[in-house]
Amino acid sequence: MTPLLTADNLVKQYPVRGGMFAEKRILTAVAGIDLELYPGETLGLAGESGCGKSTVARLLTGLTPPTSGSIKYEGRELARMSKSELAQYRKEVQMVFQDPFSSLNPRMRVAEILGEPLEIHRIGDAAGRRDKVAELLTRVGLSPEHMMRFPHEFSGGQRQRIGIARALAVSPRLIIADEPVSALDLSIQAQIINLLQDVKKDLGLSFLFITHDLSVLRHLSDRVAIMYLGRIVETGSRDQVLDRPLHPYTEALLSAIPSIDPGKRTRHVIAKGELPSPVAPPSGCPFHPRCPYAQPVCSEQRPELLEKVPGQRAACHFSEEIFLKETK
């Protein structure tokens, strides 16, 4: 199957200055990642806060230009699209932002918020747009009677439903959801996750779902990519990555998930220290200063993201010795 969206060696860097006379340094938010997302699938992108997940979302939606590398949509490179092709791309690739409190204009009524993308893309007339707004509100579990309210009149979960409705307004093919439930209460998180699952099933959408919560990915994702310090360190199907990780960082993330099953025995691994600065990343494997299995070669050579078993890739020198030997 041909990928819907592809990122090839994608890099995003920002200049950083500590003061007027300080030497300029470079912050590498995304350090050369490769991603493929196929029609109709949900790809989960997970990692700690600060690893570059949100930057990836902004790069893929075209909100931020990459420093180098390429993004292709149905084989066409984003940087080489014409103005009309780019407008179509922005219509077909929509984003749901993390914070529903800041992603909605407080001075606009819901009817204006949901009608704006329809007007920008010249979809329907005024009466048709009003009907479409009512339909969108119903789709996300709100009442059409709410369309004349302002965002501050809604709860956090309701605001995120409005954000999802705005993304659905122009009939996209792909939605990039950047931690859409992290700012919500647990009970509301479940409602939003169920809504996203229903939307995907009913409309046949593709999703890139970004989160730091691996338990959420188990419910939503078909495939999973784990990100650390601007790099993808493991990819595979949901069950492969979450049930049999091949990278120590993935293992550490899974170890942090509490289990209510007293009979379930898991190997608990704790990542040492803090996430290194992307301004001065470690040499070799970026995870080696925190890795309980690190050897001298880990600080000298950066491991490539290689296929260790069919369909599952990991960037670790010792995946075979640490993980795969236990399954043989």
mmCIF file of C-alpha atoms in Angstrom:
data_model
loop_
_atom_site.group_PDB
_atom_site.id
_atom_site.type_symbol
_atom_site.label_atom_id
_atom_site.label_comp_id
_atom_site.label_asym_id
_atom_site.label_seq_id
_atom_site.Cartn_x
_atom_site.Cartn_y
_atom_site.Cartn_z
ATOM 1 C CA MET A 1 0.000 0.000 0.000
ATOM 2 C CA THR A 2 1.243 3.478 -0.889
ATOM 3 C CA PRO A 3 1.747 5.747 2.159
ATOM 4 C CA LEU A 4 -0.588 8.703 2.523
ATOM 5 C CA LEU A 5 2.056 10.821 4.287
ATOM 6 C CA THR A 6 5.814 10.284 4.423
ATOM 7 C CA ALA A 7 8.569 12.095 6.318
ATOM 8 C CA ASP A 8 12.112 11.425 5.127
ATOM 9 C CA ASN A 9 15.118 12.457 7.255
ATOM 10 C CA LEU A 10 13.118 15.340 8.703
ATOM 11 C CA VAL A 11 15.130 17.871 10.717
ATOM 12 C CA LYS A 12 14.085 20.999 12.582
ATOM 13 C CA GLN A 13 16.621 23.222 14.317
ATOM 14 C CA TYR A 14 16.286 26.530 16.140
ATOM 15 C CA PRO A 15 19.060 29.027 16.940
ATOM 16 C CA VAL A 16 19.462 29.699 20.662
ATOM 17 C CA ARG A 17 21.238 32.672 22.229
ATOM 18 C CA GLY A 18 22.055 32.924 25.914
ATOM 19 C CA GLY A 19 22.800 36.658 25.810
ATOM 20 C CA MET A 20 24.150 39.506 23.700
ATOM 21 C CA PHE A 21 27.725 38.216 23.677
ATOM 22 C CA ALA A 22 27.013 34.508 24.092
ATOM 23 C CA GLU A 23 27.902 32.122 21.320
ATOM 24 C CA LYS A 24 24.961 31.092 19.180
ATOM 25 C CA ARG A 25 23.917 27.498 19.749
ATOM 26 C CA ILE A 26 21.570 25.202 17.876
ATOM 27 C CA LEU A 27 18.606 23.420 19.430
ATOM 28 C CA THR A 28 17.728 20.320 17.417
ATOM 29 C CA ALA A 29 14.059 19.632 18.102
ATOM 30 C CA VAL A 30 13.728 16.964 15.396
ATOM 31 C CA ALA A 31 16.912 15.122 14.454
ATOM 32 C CA GLY A 32 16.288 13.310 11.198
ATOM 33 C CA ILE A 33 13.167 11.166 11.570
ATOM 34 C CA ASP A 34 11.499 8.880 9.037
ATOM 35 C CA LEU A 35 7.753 8.221 9.279
ATOM 36 C CA GLU A 36 5.144 6.595 7.077
ATOM 37 C CA LEU A 37 1.397 6.830 7.630
ATOM 38 C CA TYR A 38 -0.981 4.744 5.519
ATOM 39 C CA PRO A 39 -4.597 5.410 4.500
ATOM 40 C CA GLY A 40 -7.102 4.439 7.169
ATOM 41 C CA GLU A 41 -4.587 3.715 9.935
ATOM 42 C CA THR A 42 -3.819 5.352 13.253
ATOM 43 C CA LEU A 43 -0.123 5.856 13.922
ATOM 44 C CA GLY A 44 0.684 6.609 17.555
ATOM 45 C CA LEU A 45 3.717 8.796 18.283
ATOM 46 C CA ALA A 46 4.820 8.646 21.919
ATOM 47 C CA GLY A 47 7.621 9.982 24.086
ATOM 48 C CA GLU A 48 8.430 12.209 27.045
ATOM 49 C CA SER A 49 7.575 15.902 27.098
ATOM 50 C CA GLY A 50 10.276 17.820 25.265
ATOM 51 C CA CYS A 51 11.260 15.032 22.866
ATOM 52 C CA GLY A 52 9.966 16.883 19.785
ATOM 53 C CA LYS A 53 6.519 15.340 19.238
ATOM 54 C CA SER A 54 4.651 18.636 18.881
ATOM 55 C CA THR A 55 7.321 19.955 16.520
ATOM 56 C CA VAL A 56 6.737 16.919 14.313
ATOM 57 C CA ALA A 57 3.015 17.735 14.280
ATOM 58 C CA ARG A 58 3.656 21.328 13.224
ATOM 59 C CA LEU A 59 6.094 20.206 10.527
ATOM 60 C CA LEU A 60 3.682 17.661 9.054
ATOM 61 C CA THR A 61 0.791 20.130 8.971
ATOM 62 C CA GLY A 62 2.952 22.765 7.281
ATOM 63 C CA LEU A 63 2.669 25.200 10.170
ATOM 64 C CA THR A 64 6.457 25.167 10.585
ATOM 65 C CA PRO A 65 8.973 24.727 7.728
ATOM 66 C CA PRO A 66 11.623 22.009 8.196
ATOM 67 C CA THR A 67 15.320 22.825 8.333
ATOM 68 C CA SER A 68 16.016 19.894 6.020
ATOM 69 C CA GLY A 69 14.444 16.659 4.861
ATOM 70 C CA SER A 70 11.198 16.175 2.987
ATOM 71 C CA ILE A 71 7.488 15.646 3.613
ATOM 72 C CA LYS A 72 5.482 13.903 0.911
ATOM 73 C CA TYR A 73 1.727 13.654 0.647
ATOM 74 C CA GLU A 74 0.600 10.948 -1.767
ATOM 75 C CA GLY A 75 4.077 11.059 -3.294
ATOM 76 C CA ARG A 76 4.127 14.841 -3.810
ATOM 77 C CA GLU A 77 6.710 16.830 -1.875
ATOM 78 C CA LEU A 78 5.184 19.499 0.316
ATOM 79 C CA ALA A 79 7.937 22.045 -0.397
ATOM 80 C CA ARG A 80 7.312 21.812 -4.159
ATOM 81 C CA MET A 81 3.531 22.107 -4.100
ATOM 82 C CA SER A 82 1.893 24.986 -5.923
ATOM 83 C CA LYS A 83 -0.293 27.451 -4.042
ATOM 84 C CA SER A 84 -3.469 25.598 -5.044
ATOM 85 C CA GLU A 85 -1.963 22.197 -4.164
ATOM 86 C CA LEU A 86 -0.871 23.518 -0.770
ATOM 87 C CA ALA A 87 -4.381 24.837 -0.103
ATOM 88 C CA GLN A 88 -5.773 21.388 -0.897
ATOM 89 C CA TYR A 89 -3.170 19.808 1.390
ATOM 90 C CA ARG A 90 -4.179 22.093 4.251
ATOM 91 C CA LYS A 91 -7.788 21.105 3.638
ATOM 92 C CA GLU A 92 -7.063 17.368 3.690
ATOM 93 C CA VAL A 93 -4.626 17.420 6.651
ATOM 94 C CA GLN A 94 -6.137 18.968 9.775
ATOM 95 C CA MET A 95 -4.893 19.299 13.347
ATOM 96 C CA VAL A 96 -6.450 18.999 16.786
ATOM 97 C CA PHE A 97 -4.371 20.965 19.270
ATOM 98 C CA GLN A 98 -3.396 19.976 22.794
ATOM 99 C CA ASP A 99 -4.920 22.818 24.785
ATOM 100 C CA PRO A 100 -8.627 23.446 24.132
ATOM 101 C CA PHE A 101 -8.413 26.611 26.253
ATOM 102 C CA SER A 102 -5.974 28.387 23.928
ATOM 103 C CA SER A 103 -6.732 26.822 20.538
ATOM 104 C CA LEU A 104 -10.136 28.532 20.205
ATOM 105 C CA ASN A 105 -10.472 32.266 19.611
ATOM 106 C CA PRO A 106 -12.242 33.644 22.719
ATOM 107 C CA ARG A 107 -13.777 36.496 20.699
ATOM 108 C CA MET A 108 -15.498 34.228 18.188
ATOM 109 C CA ARG A 109 -18.745 32.357 18.646
ATOM 110 C CA VAL A 110 -18.806 28.631 17.919
ATOM 111 C CA ALA A 111 -20.682 29.256 14.660
ATOM 112 C CA GLU A 112 -17.835 31.527 13.511
ATOM 113 C CA ILE A 113 -15.111 29.113 14.695
ATOM 114 C CA LEU A 114 -16.605 26.195 12.768
ATOM 115 C CA GLY A 115 -17.725 28.312 9.820
ATOM 116 C CA GLU A 116 -14.342 29.960 9.255
ATOM 117 C CA PRO A 117 -12.629 26.937 7.618
ATOM 118 C CA LEU A 118 -15.697 26.435 5.418
ATOM 119 C CA GLU A 119 -15.471 30.060 4.297
ATOM 120 C CA ILE A 120 -11.707 29.909 3.723
ATOM 121 C CA HIS A 121 -12.063 26.847 1.494
ATOM 122 C CA ARG A 122 -15.205 28.241 -0.158
ATOM 123 C CA ILE A 123 -17.465 25.388 0.863
ATOM 124 C CA GLY A 124 -21.172 26.170 0.543
ATOM 125 C CA ASP A 125 -23.109 29.408 0.943
ATOM 126 C CA ALA A 126 -24.059 31.124 4.205
ATOM 127 C CA ALA A 127 -27.160 28.979 4.778
ATOM 128 C CA GLY A 128 -25.304 25.801 3.863
ATOM 129 C CA ARG A 129 -22.492 26.638 6.240
ATOM 130 C CA ARG A 130 -24.901 27.184 9.091
ATOM 131 C CA ASP A 131 -26.450 23.765 8.426
ATOM 132 C CA LYS A 132 -22.962 22.248 8.289
ATOM 133 C CA VAL A 133 -22.063 23.811 11.660
ATOM 134 C CA ALA A 134 -25.191 22.302 13.211
ATOM 135 C CA GLU A 135 -24.284 18.911 11.703
ATOM 136 C CA LEU A 136 -20.719 19.123 13.048
ATOM 137 C CA LEU A 137 -21.884 19.959 16.564
ATOM 138 C CA THR A 138 -24.225 16.984 16.525
ATOM 139 C CA ARG A 139 -21.417 14.758 15.228
ATOM 140 C CA VAL A 140 -19.199 15.570 18.236
ATOM 141 C CA GLY A 141 -21.949 15.243 20.828
ATOM 142 C CA LEU A 142 -22.957 18.872 21.269
ATOM 143 C CA SER A 143 -26.240 20.620 20.540
ATOM 144 C CA PRO A 144 -26.746 22.912 17.528
ATOM 145 C CA GLU A 145 -28.215 25.352 20.033
ATOM 146 C CA HIS A 146 -24.648 25.912 21.295
ATOM 147 C CA MET A 147 -23.443 27.543 18.078
ATOM 148 C CA MET A 148 -24.016 31.102 19.311
ATOM 149 C CA ARG A 149 -22.038 30.633 22.514
ATOM 150 C CA PHE A 150 -18.451 31.725 23.145
ATOM 151 C CA PRO A 151 -15.677 29.233 24.094
ATOM 152 C CA HIS A 152 -15.552 30.384 27.737
ATOM 153 C CA GLU A 153 -19.101 29.093 28.185
ATOM 154 C CA PHE A 154 -17.973 25.492 27.676
ATOM 155 C CA SER A 155 -16.066 22.979 29.792
ATOM 156 C CA GLY A 156 -12.633 21.707 28.739
ATOM 157 C CA GLY A 157 -14.049 18.524 27.240
ATOM 158 C CA GLN A 158 -16.679 20.455 25.314
ATOM 159 C CA ARG A 159 -14.037 22.832 23.961
ATOM 160 C CA GLN A 160 -12.009 19.899 22.713
ATOM 161 C CA ARG A 161 -15.125 18.557 21.000
ATOM 162 C CA ILE A 162 -15.387 21.925 19.249
ATOM 163 C CA GLY A 163 -11.728 21.614 18.233
ATOM 164 C CA ILE A 164 -12.445 18.189 16.754
ATOM 165 C CA ALA A 165 -15.516 19.554 14.958
ATOM 166 C CA ARG A 166 -13.381 22.337 13.458
ATOM 167 C CA ALA A 167 -10.901 19.746 12.168
ATOM 168 C CA LEU A 168 -13.755 17.737 10.615
ATOM 169 C CA ALA A 169 -15.401 20.786 9.001
ATOM 170 C CA VAL A 170 -13.565 20.559 5.666
ATOM 171 C CA SER A 171 -13.811 16.744 5.325
ATOM 172 C CA PRO A 172 -10.110 15.933 5.849
ATOM 173 C CA ARG A 173 -8.424 12.637 5.081
ATOM 174 C CA LEU A 174 -5.853 12.874 7.879
ATOM 175 C CA ILE A 175 -6.108 14.355 11.363
ATOM 176 C CA ILE A 176 -2.996 15.035 13.422
ATOM 177 C CA ALA A 177 -4.017 15.050 17.086
ATOM 178 C CA ASP A 178 -1.348 16.575 19.326
ATOM 179 C CA GLU A 179 -2.007 15.206 22.842
ATOM 180 C CA PRO A 180 -5.723 16.057 22.553
ATOM 181 C CA VAL A 181 -6.658 14.553 25.939
ATOM 182 C CA SER A 182 -3.673 15.456 28.133
ATOM 183 C CA ALA A 183 -5.287 18.660 29.467
ATOM 184 C CA LEU A 184 -8.550 16.912 30.394
ATOM 185 C CA ASP A 185 -9.821 14.985 33.403
ATOM 186 C CA LEU A 186 -9.574 11.190 33.172
ATOM 187 C CA SER A 187 -13.311 10.653 32.776
ATOM 188 C CA ILE A 188 -13.440 13.232 29.982
ATOM 189 C CA GLN A 189 -10.366 11.692 28.324
ATOM 190 C CA ALA A 190 -12.252 8.439 27.809
ATOM 191 C CA GLN A 191 -15.146 10.287 26.167
ATOM 192 C CA ILE A 192 -12.846 12.118 23.739
ATOM 193 C CA ILE A 193 -10.963 8.906 22.890
ATOM 194 C CA ASN A 194 -14.251 7.145 22.159
ATOM 195 C CA LEU A 195 -15.331 10.089 19.997
ATOM 196 C CA LEU A 196 -12.104 9.909 17.969
ATOM 197 C CA GLN A 197 -12.530 6.167 17.482
ATOM 198 C CA ASP A 198 -16.100 6.684 16.273
ATOM 199 C CA VAL A 199 -15.038 9.452 13.892
ATOM 200 C CA LYS A 200 -12.295 7.289 12.405
ATOM 201 C CA LYS A 201 -14.642 4.344 11.912
ATOM 202 C CA ASP A 202 -17.517 6.371 10.457
ATOM 203 C CA LEU A 203 -15.478 8.622 8.151
ATOM 204 C CA GLY A 204 -12.572 6.307 7.277
ATOM 205 C CA LEU A 205 -9.945 8.837 8.405
ATOM 206 C CA SER A 206 -6.242 8.391 9.051
ATOM 207 C CA PHE A 207 -4.847 9.632 12.364
ATOM 208 C CA LEU A 208 -1.459 10.592 13.714
ATOM 209 C CA PHE A 209 -2.101 10.484 17.456
ATOM 210 C CA ILE A 210 0.605 12.117 19.582
ATOM 211 C CA THR A 211 0.778 11.381 23.293
ATOM 212 C CA HIS A 212 3.061 10.591 26.217
ATOM 213 C CA ASP A 213 0.588 8.032 27.569
ATOM 214 C CA LEU A 214 1.209 4.537 26.186
ATOM 215 C CA SER A 215 -2.016 3.197 27.687
ATOM 216 C CA VAL A 216 -3.941 5.562 25.397
ATOM 217 C CA LEU A 217 -2.036 4.258 22.378
ATOM 218 C CA ARG A 218 -3.091 0.698 23.159
ATOM 219 C CA HIS A 219 -6.722 1.696 22.659
ATOM 220 C CA LEU A 220 -6.251 3.855 19.565
ATOM 221 C CA SER A 221 -3.241 2.857 17.489
ATOM 222 C CA ASP A 222 -2.589 0.370 14.724
ATOM 223 C CA ARG A 223 1.137 1.115 14.693
ATOM 224 C CA VAL A 224 3.347 2.876 17.232
ATOM 225 C CA ALA A 225 6.502 4.997 16.941
ATOM 226 C CA ILE A 226 8.526 5.857 20.064
ATOM 227 C CA MET A 227 10.437 9.145 20.028
ATOM 228 C CA TYR A 228 13.358 10.182 22.197
ATOM 229 C CA LEU A 229 15.322 13.439 22.018
ATOM 230 C CA GLY A 230 14.233 14.237 18.479
ATOM 231 C CA ARG A 231 14.704 10.726 17.078
ATOM 232 C CA ILE A 232 12.519 7.698 16.447
ATOM 233 C CA VAL A 233 13.995 4.846 18.504
ATOM 234 C CA GLU A 234 11.398 2.130 17.867
ATOM 235 C CA THR A 235 8.510 1.426 15.498
ATOM 236 C CA GLY A 236 6.186 -1.504 14.954
ATOM 237 C CA SER A 237 2.646 -2.680 15.320
ATOM 238 C CA ARG A 238 0.838 -1.756 18.521
ATOM 239 C CA ASP A 239 1.096 -5.273 19.948
ATOM 240 C CA GLN A 240 4.756 -5.673 18.966
ATOM 241 C CA VAL A 241 5.935 -2.449 20.581
ATOM 242 C CA LEU A 242 3.711 -2.475 23.659
ATOM 243 C CA ASP A 243 3.911 -6.201 24.423
ATOM 244 C CA ARG A 244 7.505 -6.924 23.370
ATOM 245 C CA PRO A 245 9.605 -3.750 23.173
ATOM 246 C CA LEU A 246 13.027 -3.933 21.559
ATOM 247 C CA HIS A 247 14.444 -0.664 22.894
ATOM 248 C CA PRO A 248 15.332 0.079 26.561
ATOM 249 C CA TYR A 249 13.555 3.437 26.425
ATOM 250 C CA THR A 250 10.294 1.828 25.360
ATOM 251 C CA GLU A 251 10.750 -0.709 28.143
ATOM 252 C CA ALA A 252 11.237 2.104 30.661
ATOM 253 C CA LEU A 253 8.081 3.880 29.463
ATOM 254 C CA LEU A 254 6.065 0.678 29.787
ATOM 255 C CA SER A 255 7.507 0.028 33.245
ATOM 256 C CA ALA A 256 6.074 3.344 34.417
ATOM 257 C CA ILE A 257 2.500 2.220 33.676
ATOM 258 C CA PRO A 258 0.891 0.893 36.875
ATOM 259 C CA SER A 259 -0.765 -2.525 36.686
ATOM 260 C CA ILE A 260 -3.829 -3.650 38.654
ATOM 261 C CA ASP A 261 -3.036 -7.322 38.002
ATOM 262 C CA PRO A 262 -1.072 -8.656 41.017
ATOM 263 C CA GLY A 263 -0.174 -11.809 39.144
ATOM 264 C CA LYS A 264 1.369 -10.013 36.204
ATOM 265 C CA ARG A 265 5.142 -10.106 36.370
ATOM 266 C CA THR A 266 7.022 -7.487 34.436
ATOM 267 C CA ARG A 267 10.617 -6.384 34.427
ATOM 268 C CA HIS A 268 10.721 -2.904 35.939
ATOM 269 C CA VAL A 269 13.289 -0.627 34.367
ATOM 270 C CA ILE A 270 13.838 2.960 35.445
ATOM 271 C CA ALA A 271 15.523 5.467 33.156
ATOM 272 C CA LYS A 272 18.243 7.262 35.101
ATOM 273 C CA GLY A 273 18.450 11.038 35.345
ATOM 274 C CA GLU A 274 16.631 13.608 33.215
ATOM 275 C CA LEU A 275 16.025 14.031 29.510
ATOM 276 C CA PRO A 276 19.233 15.596 28.071
ATOM 277 C CA SER A 277 19.139 19.030 26.487
ATOM 278 C CA PRO A 278 18.503 19.055 22.726
ATOM 279 C CA VAL A 279 21.031 21.906 22.581
ATOM 280 C CA ALA A 280 23.816 19.526 23.665
ATOM 281 C CA PRO A 281 22.664 15.948 22.933
ATOM 282 C CA PRO A 282 24.849 13.033 24.081
ATOM 283 C CA SER A 283 27.248 11.364 21.686
ATOM 284 C CA GLY A 284 26.431 7.944 20.291
ATOM 285 C CA CYS A 285 23.060 6.588 21.323
ATOM 286 C CA PRO A 286 21.056 9.534 22.731
ATOM 287 C CA PHE A 287 19.598 7.279 25.453
ATOM 288 C CA HIS A 288 22.895 5.818 26.701
ATOM 289 C CA PRO A 289 23.371 8.180 29.730
ATOM 290 C CA ARG A 290 20.061 6.905 31.143
ATOM 291 C CA CYS A 291 20.136 3.311 29.881
ATOM 292 C CA PRO A 292 20.631 0.481 32.418
ATOM 293 C CA TYR A 293 22.114 -1.734 29.679
ATOM 294 C CA ALA A 294 24.585 0.783 28.218
ATOM 295 C CA GLN A 295 28.024 -0.455 27.100
ATOM 296 C CA PRO A 296 31.044 1.593 25.951
ATOM 297 C CA VAL A 297 30.027 1.298 22.290
ATOM 298 C CA CYS A 298 26.738 3.051 23.088
ATOM 299 C CA SER A 299 28.521 6.324 23.854
ATOM 300 C CA GLU A 300 30.634 6.051 20.685
ATOM 301 C CA GLN A 301 28.306 4.922 17.906
ATOM 302 C CA ARG A 302 24.740 5.986 17.264
ATOM 303 C CA PRO A 303 22.670 2.898 16.408
ATOM 304 C CA GLU A 304 20.600 2.955 13.239
ATOM 305 C CA LEU A 305 16.869 2.266 13.245
ATOM 306 C CA LEU A 306 16.967 -1.284 11.876
ATOM 307 C CA GLU A 307 14.422 -4.058 11.482
ATOM 308 C CA LYS A 308 15.041 -6.550 14.268
ATOM 309 C CA VAL A 309 12.024 -8.766 13.585
ATOM 310 C CA PRO A 310 9.551 -8.515 10.682
ATOM 311 C CA GLY A 311 7.620 -5.260 11.005
ATOM 312 C CA GLN A 312 9.473 -3.985 14.080
ATOM 313 C CA ARG A 313 12.483 -1.685 14.047
ATOM 314 C CA ALA A 314 14.635 -0.440 16.918
ATOM 315 C CA ALA A 315 17.696 1.806 17.278
ATOM 316 C CA CYS A 316 19.638 -0.232 19.831
ATOM 317 C CA HIS A 317 22.988 -2.029 19.601
ATOM 318 C CA PHE A 318 21.862 -4.793 21.947
ATOM 319 C CA SER A 319 18.218 -5.530 21.120
ATOM 320 C CA GLU A 320 19.116 -9.112 20.260
ATOM 321 C CA GLU A 321 21.037 -9.738 23.472
ATOM 322 C CA ILE A 322 18.651 -7.932 25.840
ATOM 323 C CA PHE A 323 15.228 -8.671 24.430
ATOM 324 C CA LEU A 324 15.175 -11.196 21.606
ATOM 325 C CA LYS A 325 17.130 -13.862 23.451
ATOM 326 C CA GLU A 326 14.240 -14.148 25.919
ATOM 327 C CA THR A 327 11.874 -15.239 23.154
ATOM 328 C CA LYS A 328 14.131 -17.907 21.684
#
